[in-house]
């Protein structure tokens, strides 16, 4: 939820966040205590404000259906604000602004057939005409008759219909409906019979593909033609196989998917809808094909394939995809990009681009005319020469398994005996990738080496690597985290007496467990919105996960089986607080519906009762992961002070943004 502020509050924030000279006068950056950082070559300390509350920030540009207009986010009077401008008039400060939306916005997207902007605000869907942007001119087009809704596919014309997903009837099941573009005329398209996990709509908005879960946990892939209403099976996967459908094709066209049936790695395939026969369109010999980009919202061949086992690799699959990569200059060094938006026909694409980990630049590509328009640079670009570099690395775990990771080294110091943070990603069926990463840059700027570990069980490196993590939480998966720390010490990078472990969600679990299972390896841990009691979590997973819980069970065991419950208790951080020897920082959101903050509270109570060094911060208005700038500011200040106390790195000690974050929370 975005926020409004009064005129006085806005004026105060403008003073607090806009006074760079005042900040320099008041701030009192500390001298690092760690000997490896007591050098004169450290880059300037970048303020928390500039990292997380920069009033010059702009982001999220998206093109209208014809590419004539752009909408984006910026900051005005201390609040996130939506701006609309002309794509044909872009100067040094970005597009010429023609409208500023006077109201909070959670999500924005353009209409598929007219230059009007949809805005999700306070749970309602509004249609905004850029020529009449005042709040009282917004048109309420919220789908009528729903408590929970999400737009699956937009109406292609004014006479068409939006396809809506809703789990009003059952929180674990999604039914499909259609409504007019004005939100009225609710009609049921298809009712979930209790088995369907995923729906994919065709060009006309009707459901064409569905994925059902069988009683033995197989996935059954069903399809029906545009004129034929009967469903037929075209593919099936076991619980250990993956088949990810990109879109529902037109009749007679092949189905495109990422598929590892019959092999270890995910490859990009085309499947005959009648026979189920598949042909490989693109593959890699070392890692999964992570993603295939489709620029058009209508059924069309995939444009760009992406592989992410180290530095990202890209392949153009269509003429449009090759044009995109040509405009991106992927042959001129390592490039990270994020698609911000695309016109429905896929001609106009907006993206943020980082080259060799420089701050993002924003571009508008016209893939038909083969032109690139520079929109604007990130406000953070002034610090491009102070930022750290990340490189892919790997190490060998105690059982001989090769574990991929990414190492970020701070600038201005020798990579020897550094205070170090080991990062653990969430999931656990996730992974870290090489990309421009604010958190790593923040930690590196404070003087820390950062190693993010793709422990066994992570995705992206094939079935065998992921399956090696099944049932290994607190065991081999945890061994990989400890082995990562020991490898850093053996390489001379890390100071054994100044190491921390940090993560969120599953990563929060692993960080906390490292302090209870392997005391002494890490001097400190930062465990954020983490699972502290595995048994409690597995018995209280969200109802909406009902058709997907078999994936969790493969990692953690079935909570319905008594023999698994004791293991869950034994491998939980909350069960072994007496073993902790270092300091622990806990953070959690009070509105977390996935891993309730009560788990962090119980862990905190147990640690305090045992006389351990624990600090906790619980954030209002936050769920599983943090999205508000106020939280980012508060969290960053807590983190830098905690790590400075425990590892000896740098901290700004105070930031004027703290006052704004507190006052405008």
PDB file of C-alpha atoms in Angstrom, residues 146 148-152 163-167 174-177 199:
ATOM      1  CA  UNK A 146     -15.430 -10.625  -6.212  1.00  0.00           C
ATOM      2  CA  UNK A 148     -10.314 -11.684  -4.335  1.00  0.00           C
ATOM      3  CA  UNK A 149      -9.446 -11.218  -7.975  1.00  0.00           C
ATOM      4  CA  UNK A 150      -6.543 -10.979 -10.392  1.00  0.00           C
ATOM      5  CA  UNK A 151      -6.552 -10.131 -14.090  1.00  0.00           C
ATOM      6  CA  UNK A 152      -5.212 -13.123 -16.038  1.00  0.00           C
ATOM      7  CA  UNK A 163     -10.333 -12.936 -17.823  1.00  0.00           C
ATOM      8  CA  UNK A 164     -10.300 -12.965 -14.015  1.00  0.00           C
ATOM      9  CA  UNK A 165      -8.797 -15.490 -11.602  1.00  0.00           C
ATOM     10  CA  UNK A 166     -10.464 -15.787  -8.200  1.00  0.00           C
ATOM     11  CA  UNK A 167     -10.203 -18.108  -5.212  1.00  0.00           C
ATOM     12  CA  UNK A 174      -8.621 -20.814  -8.638  1.00  0.00           C
ATOM     13  CA  UNK A 175     -11.737 -20.473 -10.805  1.00  0.00           C
ATOM     14  CA  UNK A 176     -11.853 -18.432 -14.016  1.00  0.00           C
ATOM     15  CA  UNK A 177     -14.409 -15.753 -14.839  1.00  0.00           C
ATOM     16  CA  UNK A 199      -4.869 -22.130 -16.151  1.00  0.00           C
TER      17      UNK A 199
END
